[in-house]
Coordinates of C-alpha atoms and ligand atoms in Angstrom, one line a residue:
M1440 CA -92.1 141.9 200.6
R1441 CA -94.8 144.7 200.4
F1442 CA -94.1 147.9 198.7
R1443 CA -93.8 149.9 201.7
D1444 CA -91.6 147.7 203.5
L1445 CA -88.6 148.0 201.3
W1446 CA -89.2 151.7 200.9
E1447 CA -88.6 152.1 204.4
E1448 CA -85.2 151.0 203.8
I1449 CA -84.1 153.5 202.4
A1450 CA -86.5 156.0 203.2
P1451 CA -84.3 158.0 206.1
I1452 CA -81.4 158.2 204.1
G1453 CA -80.6 161.7 202.8
R1454 CA -84.1 162.8 205.0
T1455 CA -84.0 166.9 206.0
D1456 CA -86.0 169.1 207.3
H1457 CA -86.9 170.2 203.6
G1458 CA -87.1 166.8 201.4
Y1459 CA -83.5 165.0 200.4
L1460 CA -80.2 165.5 199.8
R1461 CA -79.1 162.8 197.9
Y1462 CA -75.8 164.1 196.1
A1463 CA -74.2 161.8 193.8
W1464 CA -70.9 160.5 195.7
S1465 CA -71.7 161.7 199.4
G1466 CA -72.3 159.6 202.1
E1467 CA -76.1 159.3 201.3
D1468 CA -75.4 158.2 197.8
M1469 CA -73.0 155.7 198.9
A1470 CA -75.3 154.3 201.8
L1471 CA -77.7 153.8 199.0
R1472 CA -74.9 152.3 196.9
E1473 CA -74.6 149.5 199.8
W1474 CA -78.5 149.3 200.0
F1475 CA -78.8 148.1 196.3
A1476 CA -75.7 145.5 196.8
A1477 CA -77.6 144.2 200.1
Q1478 CA -80.3 144.1 197.7
A1479 CA -78.7 141.8 194.9
S1480 CA -76.9 139.8 197.3
R1481 CA -80.3 139.0 199.2
R1482 CA -81.4 138.4 196.0
G1483 CA -78.6 136.1 194.6
L1484 CA -78.5 138.5 191.8
F1485 CA -74.9 139.4 190.3
L1486 CA -74.2 142.9 190.9
E1487 CA -72.1 144.8 188.2
E1488 CA -70.4 148.7 188.7
D1489 CA -69.7 150.1 185.3
G1490 CA -66.7 151.5 185.8
N1491 CA -68.5 154.9 185.9
G1492 CA -70.6 154.9 189.4
N1493 CA -73.9 152.7 187.6
L1494 CA -74.7 149.9 189.7
F1495 CA -76.5 146.9 187.7
A1496 CA -77.7 143.9 189.9
W1497 CA -78.5 141.2 187.2
W1498 CA -80.7 138.1 187.4
G1499 CA -79.3 135.7 185.3
P1500 CA -75.3 136.9 184.6
R1501 CA -75.3 139.5 181.9
S1502 CA -74.9 138.3 178.0
G1503 CA -76.6 139.8 174.5
G1504 CA -80.5 140.5 174.7
A1505 CA -80.9 141.4 178.8
I1506 CA -83.5 143.0 179.7
L1507 CA -83.4 146.6 182.1
T1508 CA -84.7 148.4 184.1
G1509 CA -83.6 150.8 187.0
S1510 CA -83.6 154.6 187.8
H1511 CA -81.3 156.9 190.0
F1512 CA -80.8 157.6 193.5
D1513 CA -79.6 161.4 193.2
S1514 CA -82.2 163.5 194.4
V1515 CA -82.3 167.5 193.5
P1516 CA -81.4 169.7 197.2
G1517 CA -84.4 169.9 198.7
G1518 CA -85.7 166.7 196.2
G1519 CA -88.8 164.9 197.0
G1520 CA -88.1 160.7 197.8
Y1521 CA -89.6 159.0 194.8
D1522 CA -88.2 161.0 191.9
G1523 CA -85.5 157.8 191.1
P1524 CA -85.8 155.4 194.6
L1525 CA -89.2 154.7 193.5
G1526 CA -87.8 153.2 189.6
I1527 CA -85.2 151.4 191.7
V1528 CA -87.0 150.2 194.8
S1529 CA -89.4 148.9 192.2
G1530 CA -86.8 147.0 189.6
F1531 CA -86.7 144.9 192.6
L1532 CA -90.1 144.0 194.0
A1533 CA -90.8 143.2 190.3
L1534 CA -88.0 141.2 190.4
D1535 CA -89.6 139.4 193.7
E1536 CA -93.4 139.3 192.1
L1537 CA -91.7 137.4 188.9
R1538 CA -90.4 134.7 190.9
A1539 CA -93.1 134.6 193.2
R1540 CA -95.5 133.7 189.8
G1541 CA -92.7 131.4 188.5
V1542 CA -91.5 133.3 185.6
R1543 CA -88.3 132.0 184.4
P1544 CA -87.6 134.7 181.9
A1545 CA -85.8 133.8 178.8
R1546 CA -83.3 136.8 179.3
P1547 CA -81.0 137.9 181.6
I1548 CA -83.1 140.8 183.2
G1549 CA -81.2 143.8 185.4
V1550 CA -82.0 146.5 187.7
A1551 CA -79.7 149.7 187.3
A1552 CA -78.9 152.8 189.9
F1553 CA -77.7 155.4 188.0
V1554 CA -75.4 158.3 189.2
E1555 CA -75.8 161.8 189.3
E1556 CA -78.9 161.6 186.8
E1557 CA -79.9 165.1 188.4
G1558 CA -76.5 166.7 187.7
S1559 CA -77.5 168.3 190.8
R1560 CA -73.9 168.1 192.3
F1561 CA -72.1 168.5 189.0
G1562 CA -74.2 170.5 186.4
V1563 CA -74.3 168.1 183.6
A1564 CA -77.7 165.9 183.7
C1565 CA -77.9 162.8 183.0
L1566 CA -74.2 162.3 183.8
G1567 CA -73.9 158.8 184.8
S1568 CA -75.6 157.2 181.6
R1569 CA -74.0 159.7 179.5
L1570 CA -70.8 158.1 180.8
L1571 CA -72.3 154.6 179.8
I1572 CA -73.1 155.9 176.3
G1573 CA -70.2 158.0 175.9
A1574 CA -72.1 160.7 175.0
I1575 CA -69.5 163.2 177.3
D1576 CA -65.7 163.1 177.1
P1577 CA -64.3 161.3 180.3
E1578 CA -61.7 163.7 180.9
R1579 CA -64.3 166.7 180.8
A1580 CA -66.6 164.5 183.1
L1581 CA -63.6 163.7 186.0
A1582 CA -63.1 167.5 185.8
L1583 CA -66.1 168.5 186.9
R1584 CA -66.7 171.2 189.9
D1585 CA -69.4 171.2 192.8
R1586 CA -70.2 174.0 194.5
D1587 CA -67.2 173.3 196.9
G1588 CA -64.5 173.2 194.0
I1589 CA -64.1 169.3 194.1
T1590 CA -64.2 167.8 191.0
L1591 CA -66.3 164.7 189.9
A1592 CA -62.6 162.8 189.7
E1593 CA -62.0 163.8 193.7
A1594 CA -65.6 163.1 194.2
M1595 CA -64.8 159.5 192.9
A1596 CA -61.7 158.7 194.9
G1597 CA -62.7 160.2 198.3
Q1598 CA -65.5 157.1 198.5
G1599 CA -63.3 155.2 196.8
A1600 CA -64.0 154.6 193.6
D1601 CA -60.9 154.3 190.6
P1602 CA -61.9 157.9 188.9
S1603 CA -59.4 155.8 185.9
G1604 CA -61.9 153.6 185.2
V1605 CA -64.3 156.1 184.0
R1606 CA -65.0 155.7 180.4
P1607 CA -67.9 154.2 177.7
R1608 CA -68.8 150.6 178.2
P1609 CA -70.9 150.3 174.2
D1610 CA -69.9 146.2 175.4
L1611 CA -73.0 146.9 178.2
V1612 CA -74.7 148.9 176.2
A1613 CA -75.1 146.3 173.6
S1614 CA -76.0 143.3 175.8
I1615 CA -79.2 145.3 176.5
D1616 CA -82.5 144.9 173.9
A1617 CA -84.6 146.8 175.6
F1618 CA -84.6 149.6 178.5
V1619 CA -88.4 149.9 180.0
E1620 CA -87.6 152.8 183.5
L1621 CA -90.5 153.3 185.8
H1622 CA -90.7 157.0 188.3
V1623 CA -93.2 159.1 189.8
E1624 CA -95.1 161.6 187.0
Q1625 CA -94.5 164.8 187.5
G1626 CA -97.9 166.0 186.9
R1627 CA -101.0 165.3 187.2
A1628 CA -102.4 163.9 183.9
L1629 CA -102.8 160.4 185.7
A1630 CA -104.4 161.6 189.0
E1631 CA -106.8 163.6 186.5
M1632 CA -107.4 160.9 184.3
G1633 CA -108.1 157.9 187.3
A1634 CA -105.5 156.0 185.8
P1635 CA -102.6 154.6 188.3
V1636 CA -99.7 153.8 185.9
G1637 CA -99.2 155.0 181.7
V1638 CA -96.5 154.7 179.9
G1639 CA -93.5 157.6 178.6
T1640 CA -94.1 158.3 174.8
D1641 CA -91.7 161.6 174.3
I1642 CA -89.0 163.9 176.1
W1643 CA -89.2 167.2 175.7
P1644 CA -85.4 168.5 174.3
H1645 CA -84.1 170.7 177.5
G1646 CA -81.2 172.0 179.0
R1647 CA -78.8 174.3 181.2
W1648 CA -77.4 177.1 181.0
R1649 CA -75.0 179.1 183.3
M1650 CA -75.1 182.6 182.6
V1651 CA -72.5 185.1 184.1
F1652 CA -73.2 188.6 184.7
T1653 CA -69.9 190.7 186.2
G1654 CA -70.4 194.3 187.2
E1655 CA -68.5 196.2 189.6
G1656 CA -68.1 196.1 193.6
N1657 CA -68.6 198.5 195.6
H1658 CA -70.0 200.7 198.9
A1659 CA -73.6 200.3 199.0
G1660 CA -73.6 203.8 200.9
T1661 CA -71.4 205.7 198.8
T1662 CA -71.8 204.8 195.1
P1663 CA -74.0 206.9 193.7
M1664 CA -76.7 205.2 191.8
D1665 CA -76.5 206.0 188.4
A1666 CA -72.5 205.3 189.0
R1667 CA -73.3 202.0 189.6
R1668 CA -72.6 198.6 187.0
D1669 CA -74.6 196.3 189.4
P1670 CA -75.1 192.5 188.2
M1671 CA -77.4 192.0 190.6
L1672 CA -80.5 194.4 188.3
T1673 CA -78.7 192.9 185.1
Y1674 CA -79.7 188.8 186.6
A1675 CA -83.7 190.1 188.4
Y1676 CA -83.8 191.6 184.4
A1677 CA -82.8 187.6 183.3
V1678 CA -85.0 186.2 185.3
L1679 CA -87.8 188.4 184.4
A1680 CA -86.6 187.9 180.6
A1681 CA -87.0 183.8 180.6
N1682 CA -90.6 183.8 182.1
K1683 CA -91.6 186.3 179.9
Q1684 CA -90.3 185.2 177.0
A1685 CA -91.4 181.4 178.0
R1686 CA -94.7 182.3 177.7
L1687 CA -94.3 184.4 174.9
L1688 CA -93.0 181.5 172.5
G1689 CA -94.6 178.8 174.8
G1690 CA -91.8 176.7 176.4
H1691 CA -90.7 176.4 179.5
A1692 CA -87.6 178.7 181.6
T1693 CA -86.7 178.6 185.2
V1694 CA -83.8 180.3 186.7
G1695 CA -83.6 178.5 190.1
R1696 CA -80.4 178.8 191.4
V1697 CA -78.0 181.7 192.0
S1698 CA -75.1 183.1 193.7
A1699 CA -73.8 186.0 194.3
R1700 CA -70.4 187.7 195.0
P1701 CA -69.5 188.7 197.3
N1702 CA -72.8 188.0 198.8
A1703 CA -72.8 191.4 201.1
T1704 CA -75.9 193.6 202.1
N1705 CA -74.1 196.5 202.1
A1706 CA -72.3 195.7 198.8
V1707 CA -73.0 196.9 195.6
P1708 CA -72.1 193.1 194.1
A1709 CA -69.2 192.5 192.0
G1710 CA -70.9 189.3 190.3
V1711 CA -73.6 187.3 190.0
T1712 CA -73.9 183.9 188.4
G1713 CA -77.4 182.2 187.8
W1714 CA -78.9 178.6 186.5
L1715 CA -81.2 179.0 183.4
D1716 CA -83.1 176.2 182.8
A1717 CA -85.3 176.1 179.2
R1718 CA -87.5 173.3 177.9
A1719 CA -89.6 173.5 175.0
A1720 CA -91.8 170.7 172.3
D1721 CA -89.0 170.8 169.7
A1722 CA -85.3 171.6 168.8
D1723 CA -86.4 174.8 167.2
A1724 CA -88.7 175.7 169.7
L1725 CA -85.8 175.5 172.4
A1726 CA -83.5 177.8 170.3
G1727 CA -85.7 180.2 169.6
L1728 CA -86.1 180.2 173.4
V1729 CA -83.1 180.6 174.2
G1730 CA -82.0 182.7 171.5
A1731 CA -85.4 185.4 172.2
I1732 CA -83.5 184.8 176.2
R1733 CA -80.0 185.8 175.4
A1734 CA -81.1 188.7 173.3
K1735 CA -83.3 190.4 175.9
I1736 CA -80.2 190.1 178.4
E1737 CA -77.4 191.3 176.4
E1738 CA -79.7 194.2 174.9
R1739 CA -79.8 194.7 179.4
A1740 CA -76.4 193.9 179.9
A1741 CA -75.6 197.1 178.1
R1742 CA -77.9 200.0 179.3
D1743 CA -76.5 198.1 182.8
R1744 CA -72.6 198.4 181.8
V1745 CA -72.5 194.6 183.1
E1746 CA -70.3 191.8 181.5
F1747 CA -72.5 189.0 180.5
A1748 CA -71.7 185.2 178.8
M1749 CA -73.9 182.4 178.4
T1750 CA -72.5 178.9 178.4
E1751 CA -74.2 175.8 178.1
E1752 CA -73.5 173.1 180.8
S1753 CA -75.7 170.2 179.8
T1754 CA -78.3 169.7 176.4
S1755 CA -80.5 167.1 175.8
R1756 CA -82.1 166.3 173.3
A1757 CA -85.8 165.8 171.7
V1758 CA -86.5 161.6 173.1
R1759 CA -89.3 159.6 171.1
F1760 CA -89.2 156.5 172.8
D1761 CA -89.2 153.2 171.0
A1762 CA -93.0 153.1 169.0
P1763 CA -93.0 148.9 169.3
L1764 CA -91.5 148.5 173.0
V1765 CA -94.1 151.7 174.3
E1766 CA -97.2 150.0 173.0
S1767 CA -95.2 146.4 174.6
C1768 CA -95.5 148.4 177.7
V1769 CA -99.0 149.3 177.4
R1770 CA -99.9 146.1 176.4
A1771 CA -98.6 144.4 179.2
A1772 CA -100.1 147.0 181.8
R1773 CA -102.9 146.5 180.7
R1774 CA -103.2 142.8 181.8
R1775 CA -104.2 144.2 185.8
L1776 CA -105.3 147.7 184.7
P1777 CA -108.0 149.0 182.5
E1778 CA -106.9 152.7 181.2
V1779 CA -102.5 152.8 180.9
P1780 CA -102.6 155.9 179.0
R1781 CA -99.5 157.3 176.9
L1782 CA -97.8 160.2 178.4
A1783 CA -94.7 163.1 177.6
T1784 CA -93.0 164.3 179.8
A1785 CA -91.3 167.8 180.1
A1786 CA -88.8 165.9 182.2
G1787 CA -85.1 164.3 182.3
H1788 CA -84.3 161.2 182.2
D1789 CA -81.6 158.2 181.9
A1790 CA -84.3 156.3 179.6
G1791 CA -84.4 159.8 177.5
V1792 CA -80.7 158.6 176.9
L1793 CA -80.1 155.6 176.7
A1794 CA -83.2 156.1 173.8
R1795 CA -79.9 156.8 171.9
H1796 CA -78.8 153.5 171.2
V1797 CA -81.0 150.8 172.8
P1798 CA -85.3 151.0 172.6
A1799 CA -86.8 152.5 175.2
A1800 CA -89.7 153.5 177.5
M1801 CA -91.2 154.5 180.8
L1802 CA -93.9 153.2 182.7
F1803 CA -95.4 156.5 185.1
V1804 CA -96.8 156.4 188.6
R1805 CA -99.5 158.6 189.6
N1806 CA -98.9 161.4 191.3
P1807 CA -101.5 163.1 192.8
T1808 CA -99.8 166.1 194.0
G1809 CA -98.5 166.6 190.5
V1810 CA -95.4 168.3 192.5
S1811 CA -91.7 166.6 191.8
H1812 CA -88.3 168.3 193.1
A1813 CA -90.2 168.6 196.2
P1814 CA -90.9 167.5 199.8
S1815 CA -94.5 167.1 198.1
E1816 CA -93.5 164.6 195.3
H1817 CA -95.7 161.9 196.1
A1818 CA -97.3 158.2 195.2
T1819 CA -99.7 156.0 197.5
D1820 CA -98.4 153.0 199.0
A1821 CA -101.3 151.2 196.3
D1822 CA -100.3 153.1 192.9
C1823 CA -96.9 151.8 194.0
A1824 CA -97.8 148.4 194.4
A1825 CA -99.7 149.1 190.8
G1826 CA -96.3 150.2 188.9
V1827 CA -95.0 147.2 190.2
S1828 CA -96.6 144.7 189.4
A1829 CA -97.1 147.0 186.0
L1830 CA -93.6 146.9 185.6
A1831 CA -93.3 143.3 186.8
D1832 CA -96.0 142.3 183.8
V1833 CA -93.8 144.3 181.5
L1834 CA -90.5 142.9 182.0
E1835 CA -92.2 139.2 182.4
E1836 CA -93.6 139.6 178.3
L1837 CA -90.5 141.2 177.5
A1838 CA -88.1 138.5 178.7
A1839 CA -90.5 135.4 177.8
H1840 CA -88.7 134.6 174.1
R1841 CA -85.4 135.4 172.5
Ligands
GLV894 C1 -84.8 166.1 186.0 O1 -85.7 165.5 186.5 C2 -84.9 167.0 185.1 O2 -85.7 166.8 184.0 O3 -84.3 168.0 184.8
MN895 MN1 -85.7 160.8 187.7
MN896 MN1 -85.5 164.9 188.9

């Protein structure tokens, strides 16, 4: 099957006038999950759900020494179509390619679809893979709320899934010998190097912090300027301070989400909540950056007579992918491609979470726009096909011997 033919089967799901909206446990997610099950059955694969919402389609029943690929279906609001689904579609197509080549793997090979990787609905990045490896307490996860106040437990139950099944699965993790996630590149490094496929080496540490600014709601017309306790001012300063400190200290800091209370044109707001996303090359640099931003905001909040609280929503440590596996991926992909660059990334991935327990690596597919988490995220069909073949080469090599 050609890349485009399989891609078109999911392309309409969650597409809006402003990019994709594919929240975990939404109707769109359920349609994508059904599609995943149909792909497994079309290929005679064994379908497994781990109790946390993560799906696996196994070629050969799962047993020790398995090789896993895959990615996630969920998107950020207004996201691109490739971030996540490309790795799942490519996984199924790579299995097809191996079968067409007549490969008989010595190990089970699986395709995974991890749930809530973006953390766009419940706030914690890579929630599904964290639950799988036991990196988050199930009770805490089930109590996380989305923007409408719906808990993860309620969202799962609302879609007919059993929240009581949410739990770490060390047995499943122990049966995986390697995980290779294929992903659209979220930058232009491959485009600049003229290479369709690269191999991931490292992920920057990163995290998310909820910043709550509390002032005093009041009338926009009658409250004198010097009598105000306006949290919007402190929030606005926080956005500028985050940007400035990241430039000064060399990391990345973004405030991409905000909500104001009561959100009325003619009222000084009573409260503002903003979410800080910060990333840096190592843990000390990240702590230094977040500490500097926090100190600036605290100073300003005191001057504005606004209360300020900052809480960590999720953090992801620095990841160095397994060096022998990275080299195996480069070697296998070079069978067909002259240049296979090694790349580090500042984007988070389930591969980074799994890397705590399982040798993991990533393949990146060239993105000519370099844009991600936005509608113009792109990869050409030819590059996606090159990614599938590279993934098939990698899986063939990894599954060749026990
Ligand atoms: C996920 O794509 C992230 O890096 O936040
Ligand atoms: Mn992704
Ligand atoms: Mn993403």
